[in-house]
Coordinates of C-alpha atoms in Angstrom, one line a residue:
X18 CA 32.0 81.3 105.5
X19 CA 29.9 82.6 102.9
X20 CA 30.3 82.0 99.7
X21 CA 30.6 85.4 97.4
X22 CA 27.8 87.4 96.0
X23 CA 27.1 85.8 92.5
X24 CA 27.4 88.8 89.9
X25 CA 25.3 88.9 86.8
X26 CA 26.3 88.3 83.5
X27 CA 25.9 91.7 82.6
X28 CA 27.7 92.8 85.6
X29 CA 31.1 90.5 84.3
X30 CA 31.7 93.4 82.0
X31 CA 31.1 96.9 82.7
X32 CA 29.7 99.5 80.2
X33 CA 32.2 101.4 79.3
X34 CA 34.1 98.6 77.7
X35 CA 32.3 98.2 74.4
X36 CA 32.1 102.1 74.2
X37 CA 36.1 102.1 74.7
X38 CA 36.5 99.1 71.7
X39 CA 34.4 101.3 69.4
X40 CA 35.8 104.5 70.4
X41 CA 39.6 103.0 69.6
X42 CA 37.7 102.1 66.4
X43 CA 36.7 105.1 65.7
X44 CA 39.8 106.6 66.4
X45 CA 41.4 104.2 64.0
X46 CA 39.0 105.0 60.6
X47 CA 39.3 108.4 61.7
X48 CA 43.2 108.1 61.4
X49 CA 43.1 106.5 58.6
X50 CA 40.8 107.9 56.5
X51 CA 42.5 111.5 57.0
X52 CA 46.0 109.8 56.0
X53 CA 44.1 108.2 52.7
X54 CA 43.2 111.7 52.3
X55 CA 46.6 113.7 52.4
X56 CA 48.2 111.1 50.7
X57 CA 45.4 112.2 47.7
X58 CA 46.5 115.4 47.9
X59 CA 49.9 114.4 47.9
X60 CA 49.5 112.7 44.7
X61 CA 48.3 115.5 43.6
X62 CA 51.3 117.8 44.2
X63 CA 50.3 119.4 47.3
X64 CA 51.4 117.2 50.0
X65 CA 54.9 119.7 50.5
X66 CA 56.1 120.0 53.9
X67 CA 53.1 117.5 54.9
X68 CA 55.4 114.6 56.2
X69 CA 55.0 114.9 60.1
X70 CA 51.3 115.0 59.7
X71 CA 51.4 111.4 57.4
X72 CA 53.9 110.1 60.1
X73 CA 52.3 111.2 62.9
X74 CA 48.3 110.1 60.7
X75 CA 50.3 106.4 60.6
X76 CA 51.3 106.3 64.1
X77 CA 47.5 106.8 65.9
X78 CA 45.8 104.2 63.2
X79 CA 48.8 101.3 64.4
X80 CA 48.2 102.4 68.4
X81 CA 44.6 102.2 67.4
X82 CA 45.0 98.8 66.1
X83 CA 47.3 97.1 68.6
X84 CA 45.8 99.1 71.8
X85 CA 41.9 97.4 70.4
X86 CA 43.7 94.4 70.4
X87 CA 45.1 94.3 73.7
X88 CA 42.1 96.0 75.3
X89 CA 39.7 93.5 73.9
X90 CA 42.0 90.8 75.4
X91 CA 41.6 92.5 79.0
X92 CA 38.5 93.1 78.5
X93 CA 37.6 89.4 77.6
X94 CA 40.6 88.2 80.5
X95 CA 38.3 89.9 83.0
X96 CA 34.9 88.9 82.1
X97 CA 35.5 85.1 82.0
X98 CA 37.5 85.3 85.7
X99 CA 34.4 86.9 86.4
X100 CA 31.6 84.7 85.4
X101 CA 33.7 81.5 86.1
X102 CA 33.1 83.0 90.1
X103 CA 30.2 83.6 89.3
X104 CA 29.1 79.8 88.5
X105 CA 31.6 78.4 91.0
X106 CA 29.9 81.0 93.4
X107 CA 26.3 80.3 92.4
X108 CA 26.6 76.6 93.0
X109 CA 28.0 76.9 96.4
X110 CA 24.8 78.5 97.0
X111 CA 22.7 76.1 95.3
X112 CA 24.1 73.8 97.5
X113 CA 24.0 69.8 97.4
X114 CA 20.1 69.6 96.9
X115 CA 20.6 72.4 94.0
X116 CA 23.3 70.4 92.1
X117 CA 22.8 66.8 92.0
X118 CA 23.2 65.2 89.3
X119 CA 24.1 68.3 87.5
X120 CA 27.5 67.8 86.9
X121 CA 28.9 67.7 83.8
X122 CA 26.1 71.0 83.4
X123 CA 28.3 72.8 85.1
X124 CA 31.8 71.5 84.3
X125 CA 30.2 73.2 80.7
X126 CA 29.0 76.4 82.5
X127 CA 32.5 76.9 84.0
X128 CA 34.6 76.7 81.0
X129 CA 33.0 76.9 77.3
X130 CA 30.1 78.1 78.2
X131 CA 32.3 81.1 80.9
X132 CA 34.8 81.1 77.4
X133 CA 32.1 81.8 74.5
X134 CA 29.8 84.7 77.2
X135 CA 33.0 86.2 77.7
X136 CA 34.3 86.5 74.4
X137 CA 30.6 87.6 73.2
X138 CA 30.2 90.1 76.0
X139 CA 34.0 91.9 76.0
X140 CA 35.1 90.7 72.6
X141 CA 32.6 91.2 70.2
X142 CA 30.0 93.3 71.0
X143 CA 32.3 96.6 71.5
X144 CA 34.0 95.2 68.3
X145 CA 30.8 95.1 66.2
X146 CA 29.7 98.5 67.5
X147 CA 32.4 99.8 65.9
X148 CA 32.5 98.1 62.3
X149 CA 29.1 99.1 62.1
X150 CA 29.4 102.3 62.8
X151 CA 33.1 102.8 61.1
X152 CA 31.7 103.6 57.7
X153 CA 29.6 106.4 58.7
X154 CA 33.0 107.7 60.3
X155 CA 35.1 107.3 57.1
X156 CA 32.2 109.0 54.7
X157 CA 32.0 111.9 56.6
X158 CA 35.4 112.4 56.5
X159 CA 35.4 112.2 53.1
X160 CA 32.2 114.1 52.5
X161 CA 35.1 117.4 54.7
X162 CA 37.5 116.5 52.9
X163 CA 37.2 115.2 49.5
X164 CA 33.1 115.2 47.8
X165 CA 30.1 114.8 49.5
X166 CA 28.1 113.3 46.6
X167 CA 29.9 110.4 46.9
X168 CA 30.0 109.9 50.6
X169 CA 25.5 110.5 50.5
X170 CA 25.0 107.6 48.2
X171 CA 27.9 105.7 49.8
X172 CA 26.0 106.3 53.0
X173 CA 22.7 105.0 51.4
X174 CA 24.4 101.4 50.4
X175 CA 26.0 101.2 53.4
X176 CA 22.4 101.7 55.3
X177 CA 21.3 98.3 54.3
X178 CA 24.2 96.4 56.4
X179 CA 22.2 97.3 59.8
X180 CA 19.0 95.7 58.7
X181 CA 21.0 92.8 57.1
X182 CA 22.3 91.6 59.6
X183 CA 19.5 92.3 62.1
X184 CA 17.5 89.8 60.4
X185 CA 20.2 86.6 60.1
X186 CA 20.9 87.1 63.5
X187 CA 17.4 86.5 64.3
X188 CA 17.0 83.8 61.7
X189 CA 19.8 81.5 62.5
X190 CA 19.3 82.3 66.8
X191 CA 17.7 78.8 67.1
X192 CA 20.7 77.6 65.5
X193 CA 22.8 78.5 68.5
X194 CA 20.5 77.9 71.3
X195 CA 20.5 73.7 69.5
X196 CA 24.4 74.0 69.5
X197 CA 24.6 74.6 73.1
X198 CA 22.5 71.9 74.2
X199 CA 24.1 69.7 72.0
X200 CA 27.6 70.7 73.4
X201 CA 26.1 70.3 76.8
X202 CA 24.7 66.8 76.3
X203 CA 28.2 65.4 74.8
X204 CA 30.0 67.2 77.8
X205 CA 27.9 66.1 80.7
X206 CA 27.8 62.3 79.1
X207 CA 31.3 62.0 78.6
X208 CA 31.8 62.9 81.7
X209 CA 29.4 60.5 83.0
X210 CA 31.0 57.7 80.9
X211 CA 34.3 58.5 82.5
X212 CA 32.7 58.6 86.2
X213 CA 31.0 55.5 85.8
X214 CA 33.7 53.6 83.9
X215 CA 34.5 50.8 85.9
X216 CA 30.5 50.0 86.9
X217 CA 30.3 50.7 82.6
X218 CA 33.3 48.2 82.3
X219 CA 31.3 45.1 84.9
X220 CA 28.0 45.9 83.2
X221 CA 29.1 44.8 79.4
X222 CA 27.8 48.4 78.6
X223 CA 30.9 50.2 77.7
X224 CA 30.1 49.3 74.0
X225 CA 26.5 50.5 74.8
X226 CA 28.0 53.9 76.2
X227 CA 30.9 54.8 73.8
X228 CA 27.7 54.5 70.8
X229 CA 26.0 56.4 72.6
X230 CA 28.5 59.0 73.5
X231 CA 29.1 58.6 69.6
X232 CA 25.9 59.4 68.3
X233 CA 26.0 62.7 71.0
X234 CA 29.1 63.6 68.5
X235 CA 27.4 63.5 65.9
X236 CA 24.3 65.4 66.9
X237 CA 27.0 68.2 67.9
X238 CA 28.5 68.1 64.8
X239 CA 25.9 68.9 62.4
X240 CA 25.0 71.6 64.9
X241 CA 28.4 72.8 64.6
X242 CA 28.5 72.2 60.6
X243 CA 24.8 74.5 60.6
X244 CA 26.3 77.2 62.5
X245 CA 29.7 77.1 60.1
X246 CA 27.2 77.2 57.0
X247 CA 24.9 80.0 58.6
X248 CA 28.3 82.1 58.8
X249 CA 29.4 81.3 55.7
X250 CA 26.1 82.4 54.2
X251 CA 26.9 85.7 55.9
X252 CA 30.5 86.3 55.0
X253 CA 29.4 85.4 50.9
X254 CA 26.5 87.7 51.2
X255 CA 28.4 90.7 52.6
X256 CA 31.4 90.0 50.8
X257 CA 29.8 89.6 47.0
X258 CA 26.7 91.7 47.2
X259 CA 27.7 94.1 50.0
X260 CA 31.0 94.6 49.3
X261 CA 31.2 94.3 45.8
X262 CA 28.9 96.8 45.4
X263 CA 29.7 99.7 47.8
X264 CA 33.5 99.5 45.8
X265 CA 31.8 99.3 42.3
X266 CA 29.5 102.2 43.4
X267 CA 32.3 104.2 44.6
X268 CA 34.5 103.3 41.2
X269 CA 31.9 104.4 39.3
X270 CA 30.8 107.4 40.7
X271 CA 34.7 108.0 41.0
X272 CA 35.3 108.1 37.3
X273 CA 31.5 110.1 36.6
X274 CA 33.3 112.9 38.6
X275 CA 36.7 112.9 37.2
X276 CA 35.4 113.4 33.0
X277 CA 33.1 116.2 34.9
X278 CA 36.3 117.6 35.7
X279 CA 34.7 118.0 39.8
X280 CA 37.1 115.8 41.0
X281 CA 41.5 115.0 40.6
X282 CA 42.9 111.8 40.1
X283 CA 44.6 112.3 43.8
X284 CA 40.7 112.9 45.1
X285 CA 39.6 110.1 43.1
X286 CA 42.1 108.1 44.4
X287 CA 41.5 108.9 48.2
X288 CA 38.1 107.8 47.7
X289 CA 38.6 104.3 46.6
X290 CA 41.0 103.9 49.2
X291 CA 38.6 105.4 51.2
X292 CA 35.5 103.0 49.8
X293 CA 37.7 100.2 51.1
X294 CA 37.8 101.3 54.4
X295 CA 34.2 101.1 54.7
X296 CA 34.1 97.7 53.8
X297 CA 36.6 96.5 55.4
X298 CA 35.1 97.0 59.1
X299 CA 31.7 95.6 57.5
X300 CA 33.9 92.3 56.2
X301 CA 34.3 91.6 60.3
X302 CA 31.0 91.4 61.0
X303 CA 31.3 87.5 59.2
X304 CA 34.2 86.7 61.1
X305 CA 32.6 88.3 64.7
X306 CA 29.2 86.1 63.9
X307 CA 30.5 82.6 65.4
X308 CA 30.8 84.5 68.4
X309 CA 27.8 86.2 68.4
X310 CA 25.4 82.6 67.7
X311 CA 27.3 80.6 70.5
X312 CA 28.3 83.9 72.8
X313 CA 24.1 84.9 72.7
X314 CA 23.4 81.0 73.4
X315 CA 25.7 80.9 75.9
X316 CA 24.7 84.3 78.0
X317 CA 20.9 82.7 78.2
X318 CA 22.6 79.4 79.6
X319 CA 24.4 81.4 82.4
X320 CA 21.9 83.4 83.4
X321 CA 19.6 80.7 83.7
X322 CA 22.2 79.6 86.0
X323 CA 22.9 82.5 87.7
X324 CA 19.1 83.3 88.2
X325 CA 18.6 80.0 90.1
X326 CA 16.4 80.7 93.0
X327 CA 18.9 79.5 96.2
X328 CA 17.4 76.5 98.3
X329 CA 18.1 78.8 101.1
X330 CA 15.8 81.3 102.9
X331 CA 16.8 85.5 103.6
X332 CA 18.0 85.2 107.2
X333 CA 17.6 87.9 110.3
X334 CA 19.2 88.6 112.7
X335 CA 18.7 90.0 115.4
X336 CA 21.3 92.4 117.6
X337 CA 21.8 89.5 119.9
X338 CA 22.7 87.4 117.1
X339 CA 20.2 84.9 117.1
X340 CA 17.0 85.2 114.6
X341 CA 14.9 87.9 115.1
X342 CA 11.4 86.9 116.9
X343 CA 12.3 83.6 117.8
X344 CA 13.7 81.4 120.9
X345 CA 15.8 79.1 119.8
X346 CA 14.9 76.1 122.1
X347 CA 16.8 75.3 125.4
X348 CA 18.4 71.8 124.3
X349 CA 19.7 73.7 121.1
X350 CA 21.5 76.0 122.6
X351 CA 25.4 76.3 122.6
X352 CA 26.5 74.4 126.5
X353 CA 27.2 71.3 128.0
X354 CA 29.6 68.3 127.5
X355 CA 28.8 68.2 123.9
X356 CA 29.1 72.2 123.2
X357 CA 25.4 72.7 121.5
X358 CA 22.1 69.9 120.2
X359 CA 20.5 69.2 117.2
X360 CA 16.2 70.3 117.4
X361 CA 14.0 69.1 114.7
X362 CA 10.2 70.6 115.7
X363 CA 7.1 69.3 113.5
X364 CA 9.2 69.1 110.4
X365 CA 7.9 68.5 107.8
X366 CA 10.3 67.9 104.6
X367 CA 10.5 66.5 101.0
X368 CA 12.8 66.9 97.7
X369 CA 11.9 68.9 94.5
X370 CA 9.7 66.4 93.2
X371 CA 7.6 67.4 95.7
X372 CA 7.2 64.1 98.0
X373 CA 7.2 64.6 101.0
X374 CA 9.4 62.5 103.0
X375 CA 8.9 63.3 106.7
X376 CA 5.4 65.2 108.4
X377 CA 5.8 66.2 111.5
X378 CA 8.8 64.6 112.6
X379 CA 10.5 65.8 116.0
X380 CA 13.9 64.9 117.4
X381 CA 15.8 66.7 120.2
X382 CA 19.3 66.0 120.7
X383 CA 20.7 66.8 124.0
X384 CA 24.6 68.2 123.9
X385 CA 26.4 65.9 124.7
X386 CA 23.9 63.2 123.6
X387 CA 24.4 60.5 121.0
X388 CA 21.7 59.6 119.3
X389 CA 21.4 56.6 116.5
X390 CA 19.0 57.3 113.6
X391 CA 18.1 53.7 112.2
X392 CA 15.8 52.1 110.0
X393 CA 15.3 50.8 106.4
X394 CA 16.1 52.8 103.5
X395 CA 13.7 55.0 102.3
X396 CA 12.1 55.8 105.4
X397 CA 13.7 59.8 106.0
X398 CA 17.3 59.2 107.5
X399 CA 19.3 60.6 105.9
X400 CA 16.9 63.5 104.5
X401 CA 17.0 64.2 108.0
X402 CA 21.0 64.5 107.8
X403 CA 20.6 66.7 104.9
X404 CA 18.3 69.1 107.0
X405 CA 20.8 68.9 109.6
X406 CA 23.2 70.1 107.3
X407 CA 21.4 72.7 106.1
X408 CA 20.9 71.3 102.4
X409 CA 17.5 71.2 102.3
X410 CA 15.0 73.2 104.0
X411 CA 11.6 71.9 105.8
X412 CA 9.1 73.5 104.4
X413 CA 7.5 73.2 108.2
X414 CA 8.2 72.9 111.4
X415 CA 12.2 73.8 112.0
X416 CA 15.6 72.8 112.3
X417 CA 18.0 74.3 115.2
X418 CA 21.2 73.5 114.5
X419 CA 23.7 75.0 118.4
X420 CA 20.7 77.2 118.6
X421 CA 20.7 78.2 115.2
X422 CA 17.5 78.2 112.5
X423 CA 18.6 76.1 109.0
X424 CA 16.0 78.1 107.8
X425 CA 16.9 81.7 108.7
X426 CA 20.5 81.5 109.6
X427 CA 23.1 81.5 107.0
X428 CA 24.5 77.4 106.3
X429 CA 27.5 78.6 106.3
X430 CA 27.2 79.8 110.2
X431 CA 25.0 76.4 110.7
X432 CA 28.2 74.0 109.2
X433 CA 30.5 75.3 110.9
X434 CA 29.0 73.9 114.0
X435 CA 29.3 70.6 112.7
X436 CA 31.7 67.4 111.3
X437 CA 30.8 64.6 108.7
X438 CA 31.4 61.7 107.8
X439 CA 28.9 60.1 104.8
X440 CA 28.8 57.3 104.0
X441 CA 31.2 57.9 100.9
X442 CA 34.1 60.3 101.1
X443 CA 35.0 62.4 98.6
X444 CA 38.9 62.3 98.0
X445 CA 40.6 65.1 95.8
X446 CA 43.5 64.0 93.6
X447 CA 46.6 64.8 95.3
X448 CA 48.7 63.6 98.9
X449 CA 47.6 62.6 102.2
X450 CA 47.9 66.0 104.0
X451 CA 46.2 68.1 101.0
X452 CA 43.1 65.6 101.4
X453 CA 43.7 66.6 105.7
X454 CA 44.2 70.3 105.3
X455 CA 40.7 71.0 103.6
X456 CA 39.7 70.7 107.2
X457 CA 42.3 72.9 108.3
X458 CA 44.9 75.2 106.0
X459 CA 46.7 76.0 108.7
X460 CA 47.3 72.2 110.8
X461 CA 51.1 71.4 111.4
X462 CA 52.3 67.8 110.6
X463 CA 52.4 67.1 114.2
X464 CA 48.9 67.8 114.6
X465 CA 48.1 65.7 111.1
X466 CA 50.0 62.9 112.7
X467 CA 48.0 63.5 115.6
X468 CA 44.6 63.4 113.7
X469 CA 45.7 60.0 112.1
X470 CA 46.0 58.3 115.2
X471 CA 42.8 59.0 116.4
X472 CA 41.5 57.1 113.4
X473 CA 43.8 54.3 113.4
X474 CA 45.1 55.1 110.0
X475 CA 49.2 56.5 111.8
X476 CA 50.6 53.1 111.2
X477 CA 49.1 52.8 107.4
X478 CA 50.4 56.1 106.6
X479 CA 53.8 55.4 108.3
X480 CA 54.1 52.0 106.7
X481 CA 53.7 54.4 103.2
X482 CA 57.4 55.1 101.5
X483 CA 56.0 59.2 101.3
X484 CA 54.7 59.1 104.6
X485 CA 52.2 62.1 104.7
X486 CA 53.0 63.2 100.8
X487 CA 51.7 59.8 99.8
X488 CA 49.7 60.5 96.4
X489 CA 45.6 59.0 97.0
X490 CA 44.9 58.7 93.7
X491 CA 41.8 59.9 91.8
X492 CA 39.0 59.2 94.0
X493 CA 41.3 58.0 96.5
X494 CA 41.9 54.9 94.2
X495 CA 45.1 54.4 95.9
X496 CA 44.0 53.9 99.2
X497 CA 41.1 50.7 100.2
X498 CA 37.5 51.6 101.0
X499 CA 38.6 51.3 104.8
X500 CA 41.9 53.4 104.4
X501 CA 39.5 56.1 102.6
X502 CA 36.8 56.2 105.1
X503 CA 39.5 56.8 108.2
X504 CA 41.1 59.4 106.2
X505 CA 37.5 60.8 106.5
X506 CA 37.7 59.9 110.0
X507 CA 40.6 62.2 110.4
X508 CA 39.6 65.0 107.9
X509 CA 36.7 65.2 110.4
X510 CA 38.6 65.3 113.8
X511 CA 40.5 68.3 112.5
X512 CA 37.5 70.0 111.7
X513 CA 37.1 70.1 115.8
X514 CA 33.5 71.2 115.4
X515 CA 31.2 70.3 118.8
X516 CA 28.3 68.6 116.7
X517 CA 29.4 65.1 114.7
X518 CA 27.1 64.0 112.7
X519 CA 27.9 60.2 111.2
X520 CA 25.8 59.2 108.0
X521 CA 26.1 55.4 107.2
X522 CA 30.0 55.7 107.2
X523 CA 30.5 52.0 107.4
X524 CA 28.2 50.8 104.8
X525 CA 30.8 50.8 101.5
X526 CA 32.8 48.4 104.0
X527 CA 33.9 45.6 104.5
X528 CA 33.0 44.2 108.2
X529 CA 36.6 43.6 108.8
X530 CA 36.9 47.2 107.9
X531 CA 34.3 48.3 109.8
X532 CA 35.3 47.1 113.5
X533 CA 38.4 49.5 112.6
X534 CA 35.7 52.3 111.6
X535 CA 33.4 52.0 114.5
X536 CA 36.5 52.0 116.7
X537 CA 37.9 55.4 114.8
X538 CA 34.7 56.8 115.7
X539 CA 34.5 56.3 118.9
X540 CA 37.1 58.2 119.5
X541 CA 36.1 61.0 117.4
X542 CA 32.8 60.9 119.4
X543 CA 34.3 61.9 122.9
X544 CA 33.2 64.6 123.8
X545 CA 30.7 66.0 121.3
X546 CA 27.7 65.8 120.2
X547 CA 26.6 62.6 117.9
X548 CA 24.0 62.1 115.5
X549 CA 24.6 58.2 113.8
X550 CA 22.8 57.4 110.6
X551 CA 22.5 53.3 110.3
X552 CA 20.4 50.7 109.0
X553 CA 22.2 47.8 110.4
X554 CA 22.9 47.2 114.0
X555 CA 26.7 47.0 113.7
X556 CA 27.0 50.0 112.5
X557 CA 26.0 51.7 115.3
X558 CA 27.9 52.9 117.8
X559 CA 27.8 52.8 122.0
X560 CA 24.6 55.4 122.0
X561 CA 22.5 57.1 124.9
X562 CA 19.2 56.6 122.5
X563 CA 18.1 54.8 119.5
X564 CA 15.2 56.9 117.1
X565 CA 14.0 53.9 115.0
X566 CA 12.1 55.9 111.6
X567 CA 9.1 54.1 110.5
X568 CA 6.9 53.8 107.7
X569 CA 4.6 50.5 106.9
X570 CA 2.7 52.3 103.9
X571 CA 6.0 52.7 101.6
X572 CA 7.5 51.9 98.9
X573 CA 11.9 51.6 98.7
X574 CA 13.1 53.9 96.0
X575 CA 14.6 52.0 93.1
X576 CA 18.3 51.0 93.3
X577 CA 20.6 50.6 90.9
X578 CA 24.0 48.0 91.4
X579 CA 24.6 46.6 94.9
X580 CA 21.9 48.3 96.7
X581 CA 22.6 52.0 96.1
X582 CA 20.4 54.6 95.0
X583 CA 20.7 55.6 91.7
X584 CA 22.7 59.1 92.1
X585 CA 20.7 61.0 90.0
X586 CA 17.8 59.7 92.0
X587 CA 16.9 62.1 95.3
X588 CA 18.1 60.6 98.5
X589 CA 15.6 58.7 100.9
X590 CA 12.4 59.4 98.8
X591 CA 8.8 59.0 99.8
X592 CA 6.9 59.8 103.9
X593 CA 8.4 59.0 107.1
X594 CA 6.0 60.0 109.1
X595 CA 7.0 58.1 112.8
X596 CA 9.3 57.7 114.4
X597 CA 10.0 56.0 118.1
X598 CA 13.1 55.7 120.4
X599 CA 14.1 53.6 122.9
X600 CA 17.6 53.3 125.2
X601 CA 20.7 51.9 123.5
X602 CA 23.3 49.8 125.0
X603 CA 26.9 48.7 123.3
X604 CA 26.3 45.2 123.7
X605 CA 22.9 45.4 122.1
X606 CA 21.4 48.6 120.7
X607 CA 18.3 47.0 119.9
X608 CA 17.5 45.3 123.4
X609 CA 13.9 45.4 123.8
X610 CA 12.5 47.9 126.2
X611 CA 9.7 50.6 126.5
X612 CA 8.9 52.7 123.4
X613 CA 7.5 55.7 122.7
X614 CA 6.5 58.0 120.3
X615 CA 8.6 61.0 118.8

């Protein structure tokens, strides 16, 4: 299944939405200004018979106010939904390699950044356009109905507002960007601390982590205060330097015109009421400015994420369905007892830091064949796994899975041929049945029990009081390591793909659990093409061949607690240039035999 198309930030809000919001503001302002004019006429004794007109104007003004609030909420909700779908779709498009180590950033993007960007694009731009233009509309009504001279003088004062707002926005733009950076850093640090809570406790580093979170929280608090301070400065400037000046100027001009006999009392009152209407939308600028500053920073952050190039090259298919202009190798074609094969042909590949892990490496796994890929940590075993799963693309050479070139085929098509059991399975918060149905949403309970039976987990689940409805806990914490891994094997069985990739599936369990897992994997491997990755002989199933990756000039990557590679370290860094193959038997997979270069 392919990921949905990733929309841009601009596309999340149709272009007509801000104009519609501005139009609603204009209608409401025009109706209110006309209402004030008719009230002035009524005060001068000329409003007889105009009750229905006044009531009509009241209804239009109230309807515009209520309709504008509802429309803004509707537009913001739709934009938030579209942007969040875009963030998630882009994360799937980037894949494992493109999102490695970015869990906190992605969480912040999909929640806070999306909310603020949607509020900015759908709830700020249209109303702010209305707020900046409505005063001129009201002054136009004043000029046509009451006094054009006073309207002209007030218009000159109103022209100061756009210049004031534009200059202030440029001044505080860096504050918004700094606010977003500190917020993202705080979110990422908090998420990492929660995920690694047990490690921090065991390492007696919880206090240091708490102090680091407190420091980041204080940095974020200071940026929030700076942002709010800028907002308050703008409100003060608008209220004191502008709103007061407009009202005082209007009152002085009106009194002068009354003294000269050019205005009636009702007209002067209408001018003062309209002046309040001129000033009111400008006051909204200060209230919206917080949304504007943080929203613009969030929009930039989302645009950067959505514009990140996909690691997958565009693919072109011929009418026959294969890559145009290239013929897959025979051994990778569909067919045979296992249904599909794997070919790595003169592959050179590396991770994002530019180091080449594999150089001109070749491997041919025939349909139905079981091949074990072994070697010490750091020589490129997990890189081979990532290449086969289309998480990583080769810089030269090609990788074919069931006849599909991973560099020229939709990754979803490649992965549809694979069932994968990783060294660390991920279990979702929920029940055993829900975790199994990740692989087969329509599977019946009978089929779930069959998968559990194959994985050697049926007896354990039947012994649980709630059976298939038993909760697994966060990250499977209510299950033992062996049970969690066998649940992953059951999930792979439900996947029912022709190619099975086993990426060190017993490296995280003890020897007792390893025996049960290997027995389950042997049942799962029956009738399938299998690529097994391991670095200790006891974890190798009965294989037709053993391929040994070796690099005598390699320095292993740094390791974390318990000998594991840190999560922020690209797996298997380095360059593995050599490999050898040997036949394997269940009794002794490492038995001496003539070796040939791959």
